[in-house]
Amino acid sequence: GVGGGRGAIRPHEAGQGGRRGSDEASADSAYAELADRLLFRNAVSGVPEHSKIGTTSAPARQAYTKGYEAVTAWDLGGADSAFAEATRYAQKYSESFLWLALVRMWSGRDIPAWTSAAERAASGRDGLSSRNQAVSDAILAQSRGDIAGSCRQWERLAARSAFDFVAWYGWADCLREDDAVVPDRRSPTGWRFRGSYHQAFQSYQRAFQLLPSLHRAFRTESFPSARLLFHPGFHAIGPGLPPPLDRTTF
């Protein structure tokens, strides 16, 4: 844990590296962090570094942590329930709305099932870290049908960090969803898929390395996309659609 609020944490230790604050601002920051630890106890441990506290509701924070732990175990149903519970305790909890949209999207739910959560997260983007603002932008673009824009955002996130599971999995899932075809003179047919199944495969592989519990998906019916992607015949033939405003069919 991070101390669990047992009283052993001294105020000056709550700052970065245990360094004593040299001015009033750093002291205030140290006391604020200590207050978060005492208020949320074990709920502060086990959450990603880029997560903000985001709420003063202890039940909401605890439900959020429960949801995050469910994601790391790849229990998307449990994560869905926990993040939804957190949003009921704190109706402006942007972090929880963000994760609620993510897990519903990853579960293969229809877009209307997670669009509201995506929009609620975006409306409270000031309460998100800069990294999570970018995640929010990617989710919102995908919910609005802008797959190309969403994939570009996910790609940028993945490029920033080789260790960001959400970025790599989000990029892979977006590429898998991109079934648009575009003109390509180098192709024998004159067309090619806009998205790269090869890159999707590599991104899924990286996501598996970062979160080994993903193997649970192969033992259930809750995650057919990855099983389909890794099937030997997946890359042979796939349906394609033209970009918007093009009426060509394939």
Coordinates of C-alpha atoms in Angstrom, one line a residue:
G1 CA 0.0 0.0 0.0
V2 CA 1.0 3.6 0.3
G3 CA 0.8 3.8 4.0
G4 CA -2.9 3.1 4.5
G5 CA -3.3 6.2 6.8
R6 CA -1.7 4.5 9.8
G7 CA -0.1 7.6 11.1
A8 CA 3.4 6.6 10.2
I9 CA 3.5 9.1 7.3
R10 CA 5.0 12.4 8.2
P11 CA 3.9 15.5 6.2
H12 CA 7.3 16.1 4.7
E13 CA 7.4 12.5 3.5
A14 CA 4.3 12.9 1.4
G15 CA 6.1 15.0 -1.1
Q16 CA 8.2 13.6 -4.0
G17 CA 11.3 11.7 -2.8
G18 CA 10.7 12.6 0.9
R19 CA 12.1 16.1 0.2
R20 CA 11.1 18.8 2.6
G21 CA 9.1 21.6 1.0
S22 CA 11.2 24.7 0.7
D23 CA 8.3 27.1 0.4
E24 CA 4.7 27.3 1.3
A25 CA 3.5 25.9 -2.0
S26 CA 5.4 22.7 -1.7
A27 CA 4.3 22.3 1.9
D28 CA 0.6 22.7 0.8
S29 CA 1.2 20.1 -1.9
A30 CA 2.7 17.7 0.7
Y31 CA -0.2 18.2 3.1
A32 CA -2.7 17.7 0.3
E33 CA -1.2 14.4 -0.7
L34 CA -1.1 13.3 2.9
A35 CA -4.8 14.2 3.2
D36 CA -5.6 12.1 0.2
R37 CA -3.8 9.1 1.7
L38 CA -5.5 9.5 5.0
L39 CA -8.9 10.1 3.4
F40 CA -8.9 7.3 0.9
R41 CA -6.6 4.8 2.7
N42 CA -6.0 1.7 0.6
A43 CA -8.0 3.2 -2.3
V44 CA -5.0 5.4 -3.2
S45 CA -2.7 2.4 -3.9
G46 CA -2.9 0.3 -7.0
V47 CA -4.1 3.1 -9.4
P48 CA -2.2 4.3 -12.4
E49 CA 0.3 7.2 -12.0
H50 CA -1.6 9.3 -14.5
S51 CA -4.8 9.1 -12.5
K52 CA -6.0 12.1 -10.6
I53 CA -7.9 11.8 -7.3
G54 CA -10.8 13.5 -9.1
T55 CA -13.3 13.3 -6.2
T56 CA -13.7 13.9 -2.5
S57 CA -16.1 11.0 -2.2
A58 CA -14.4 8.1 -0.5
P59 CA -17.0 5.5 -1.7
A60 CA -16.5 6.7 -5.3
R61 CA -12.8 6.5 -5.0
Q62 CA -12.9 3.0 -3.5
A63 CA -15.3 1.8 -6.3
Y64 CA -12.9 3.3 -8.9
T65 CA -10.0 1.4 -7.4
K66 CA -12.0 -1.8 -7.4
G67 CA -12.8 -1.2 -11.1
Y68 CA -9.1 -0.6 -11.9
E69 CA -8.1 -3.8 -10.1
A70 CA -10.8 -5.6 -12.1
V71 CA -9.3 -4.3 -15.4
T72 CA -5.8 -5.5 -14.4
A73 CA -7.4 -9.0 -13.9
W74 CA -9.3 -8.5 -17.2
D75 CA -12.6 -8.9 -15.5
L76 CA -14.4 -6.4 -17.7
G77 CA -17.8 -7.2 -16.3
G78 CA -16.6 -6.5 -12.8
A79 CA -14.9 -3.3 -13.9
D80 CA -18.0 -2.1 -15.6
S81 CA -20.0 -2.5 -12.4
A82 CA -17.4 -0.9 -10.2
F83 CA -16.9 2.2 -12.5
A84 CA -20.6 2.6 -12.9
E85 CA -20.9 2.5 -9.1
A86 CA -18.3 5.2 -8.8
T87 CA -20.2 7.5 -11.1
R88 CA -23.3 7.0 -9.0
Y89 CA -21.4 8.2 -5.9
A90 CA -19.8 11.1 -7.8
Q91 CA -21.7 12.2 -10.8
K92 CA -18.8 14.5 -12.1
Y93 CA -16.1 11.9 -11.6
S94 CA -14.5 12.1 -15.1
E95 CA -11.9 9.4 -14.5
S96 CA -14.6 6.8 -13.8
F97 CA -16.7 7.9 -16.8
L98 CA -13.5 7.5 -18.9
W99 CA -12.9 4.0 -17.7
L100 CA -16.5 3.1 -17.9
A101 CA -16.5 4.0 -21.6
L102 CA -13.2 2.1 -22.2
V103 CA -14.4 -1.2 -20.6
R104 CA -17.7 -1.1 -22.4
M105 CA -16.0 -0.4 -25.7
W106 CA -13.5 -3.2 -25.1
S107 CA -16.3 -5.5 -24.1
G108 CA -17.7 -5.2 -27.6
R109 CA -20.8 -3.3 -26.5
D110 CA -22.7 -1.3 -29.1
I111 CA -21.6 2.3 -29.4
P112 CA -24.8 3.8 -27.7
A113 CA -23.9 1.8 -24.6
W114 CA -20.7 3.8 -24.0
T115 CA -21.2 7.1 -25.9
S116 CA -22.8 8.8 -22.9
A117 CA -19.9 7.8 -20.6
A118 CA -17.4 9.0 -23.2
E119 CA -19.2 12.4 -23.5
R120 CA -19.4 12.8 -19.7
A121 CA -15.7 12.2 -19.4
A122 CA -15.0 14.7 -22.2
S123 CA -17.2 17.3 -20.6
G124 CA -15.1 17.1 -17.4
R125 CA -11.7 17.0 -19.2
D126 CA -10.3 19.6 -16.8
G127 CA -10.5 16.9 -14.2
L128 CA -8.3 14.6 -16.3
S129 CA -4.6 14.4 -16.6
S130 CA -3.1 15.4 -20.0
R131 CA -2.6 11.8 -20.9
N132 CA -6.2 10.9 -20.1
Q133 CA -7.5 13.9 -22.0
A134 CA -5.8 12.4 -25.0
V135 CA -7.5 9.0 -24.2
S136 CA -10.8 10.8 -23.9
D137 CA -10.3 12.4 -27.3
A138 CA -9.6 9.0 -28.9
I139 CA -12.7 7.4 -27.4
L140 CA -14.9 10.3 -28.3
A141 CA -13.8 10.3 -31.9
Q142 CA -14.5 6.6 -32.1
S143 CA -17.9 7.0 -30.6
R144 CA -18.7 9.6 -33.3
G145 CA -17.6 7.4 -36.1
D146 CA -14.2 9.1 -36.8
I147 CA -12.2 5.9 -36.7
A148 CA -9.3 7.4 -38.6
G149 CA -9.0 10.3 -36.2
S150 CA -9.3 7.9 -33.2
C151 CA -6.6 5.6 -34.5
R152 CA -4.3 8.5 -35.0
Q153 CA -4.8 9.6 -31.4
W154 CA -4.2 6.1 -30.1
E155 CA -1.1 5.8 -32.3
R156 CA 0.3 9.0 -30.8
L157 CA -0.4 7.7 -27.3
A158 CA 1.4 4.4 -28.0
A159 CA 4.3 6.3 -29.4
R160 CA 4.7 8.2 -26.2
S161 CA 5.2 5.1 -24.1
A162 CA 6.1 1.5 -24.8
F163 CA 4.6 0.6 -21.4
D164 CA 1.1 2.1 -21.7
F165 CA -1.3 -0.8 -21.9
V166 CA -4.3 1.4 -22.5
A167 CA -2.6 3.1 -25.5
W168 CA -1.4 -0.1 -27.1
Y169 CA -4.7 -2.0 -26.6
G170 CA -6.7 1.0 -27.7
W171 CA -4.7 1.4 -30.9
A172 CA -5.0 -2.3 -31.7
D173 CA -8.7 -2.3 -31.1
C174 CA -9.2 0.8 -33.2
L175 CA -7.2 -0.6 -36.1
R176 CA -9.3 -3.8 -36.0
E177 CA -12.4 -1.7 -36.2
D178 CA -11.2 0.3 -39.2
D179 CA -12.7 -1.5 -42.2
A180 CA -12.4 1.5 -44.7
V181 CA -10.7 1.0 -48.0
V182 CA -8.8 3.7 -49.8
P183 CA -7.3 4.0 -53.3
D184 CA -3.8 2.7 -53.7
R185 CA -2.0 2.5 -57.1
R186 CA 0.5 0.0 -55.7
S187 CA -2.2 -2.5 -54.9
P188 CA -3.2 -5.1 -57.7
T189 CA -6.8 -4.1 -57.1
G190 CA -6.2 -0.4 -56.9
W191 CA -7.4 -0.4 -53.3
R192 CA -6.2 -1.2 -49.8
F193 CA -7.5 -1.2 -46.3
R194 CA -6.8 2.1 -44.5
G195 CA -6.0 0.3 -41.3
S196 CA -3.2 -2.2 -40.9
Y197 CA -4.1 -5.6 -39.6
H198 CA -0.4 -6.3 -39.3
Q199 CA 0.0 -3.3 -37.0
A200 CA -3.1 -4.3 -35.1
F201 CA -1.6 -7.8 -34.6
Q202 CA 1.7 -6.3 -33.3
S203 CA -0.2 -3.8 -31.0
Y204 CA -2.3 -6.6 -29.6
Q205 CA 0.9 -8.6 -29.0
R206 CA 2.4 -5.6 -27.1
A207 CA -0.8 -5.3 -25.0
F208 CA -0.5 -9.0 -24.1
Q209 CA 3.0 -8.4 -22.9
L210 CA 2.0 -5.5 -20.8
L211 CA -1.1 -7.2 -19.3
P212 CA -0.7 -11.1 -19.3
S213 CA -4.2 -11.5 -17.7
L214 CA -5.5 -10.8 -21.2
H215 CA -5.2 -14.6 -21.8
R216 CA -8.5 -14.9 -19.9
A217 CA -10.2 -13.5 -23.0
F218 CA -9.3 -16.7 -24.9
R219 CA -11.2 -18.8 -22.4
T220 CA -14.5 -17.0 -22.6
E221 CA -16.9 -15.7 -25.1
S222 CA -16.6 -12.1 -23.8
F223 CA -13.8 -11.2 -26.1
P224 CA -14.1 -12.7 -29.6
S225 CA -12.1 -10.0 -31.3
A226 CA -8.7 -11.1 -30.1
R227 CA -9.4 -14.8 -30.8
L228 CA -10.5 -13.9 -34.3
L229 CA -7.5 -11.7 -34.8
F230 CA -5.0 -14.4 -33.9
H231 CA -6.8 -17.0 -35.9
P232 CA -4.5 -18.2 -38.8
G233 CA -7.0 -17.3 -41.5
F234 CA -8.0 -13.9 -40.2
H235 CA -5.8 -11.9 -42.5
A236 CA -6.7 -13.6 -45.7
I237 CA -10.0 -11.9 -46.5
G238 CA -11.9 -9.2 -44.8
P239 CA -14.9 -7.0 -45.6
G240 CA -14.2 -3.5 -46.6
L241 CA -16.1 -0.2 -46.8
P242 CA -15.2 3.0 -48.6
P243 CA -14.5 6.1 -46.6
P244 CA -17.5 8.4 -45.8
L245 CA -19.1 10.1 -48.8
D246 CA -17.9 7.4 -51.2
R247 CA -20.7 5.1 -52.3
T248 CA -18.5 2.4 -53.6
T249 CA -19.1 -1.1 -52.1
F250 CA -16.8 -4.1 -51.9

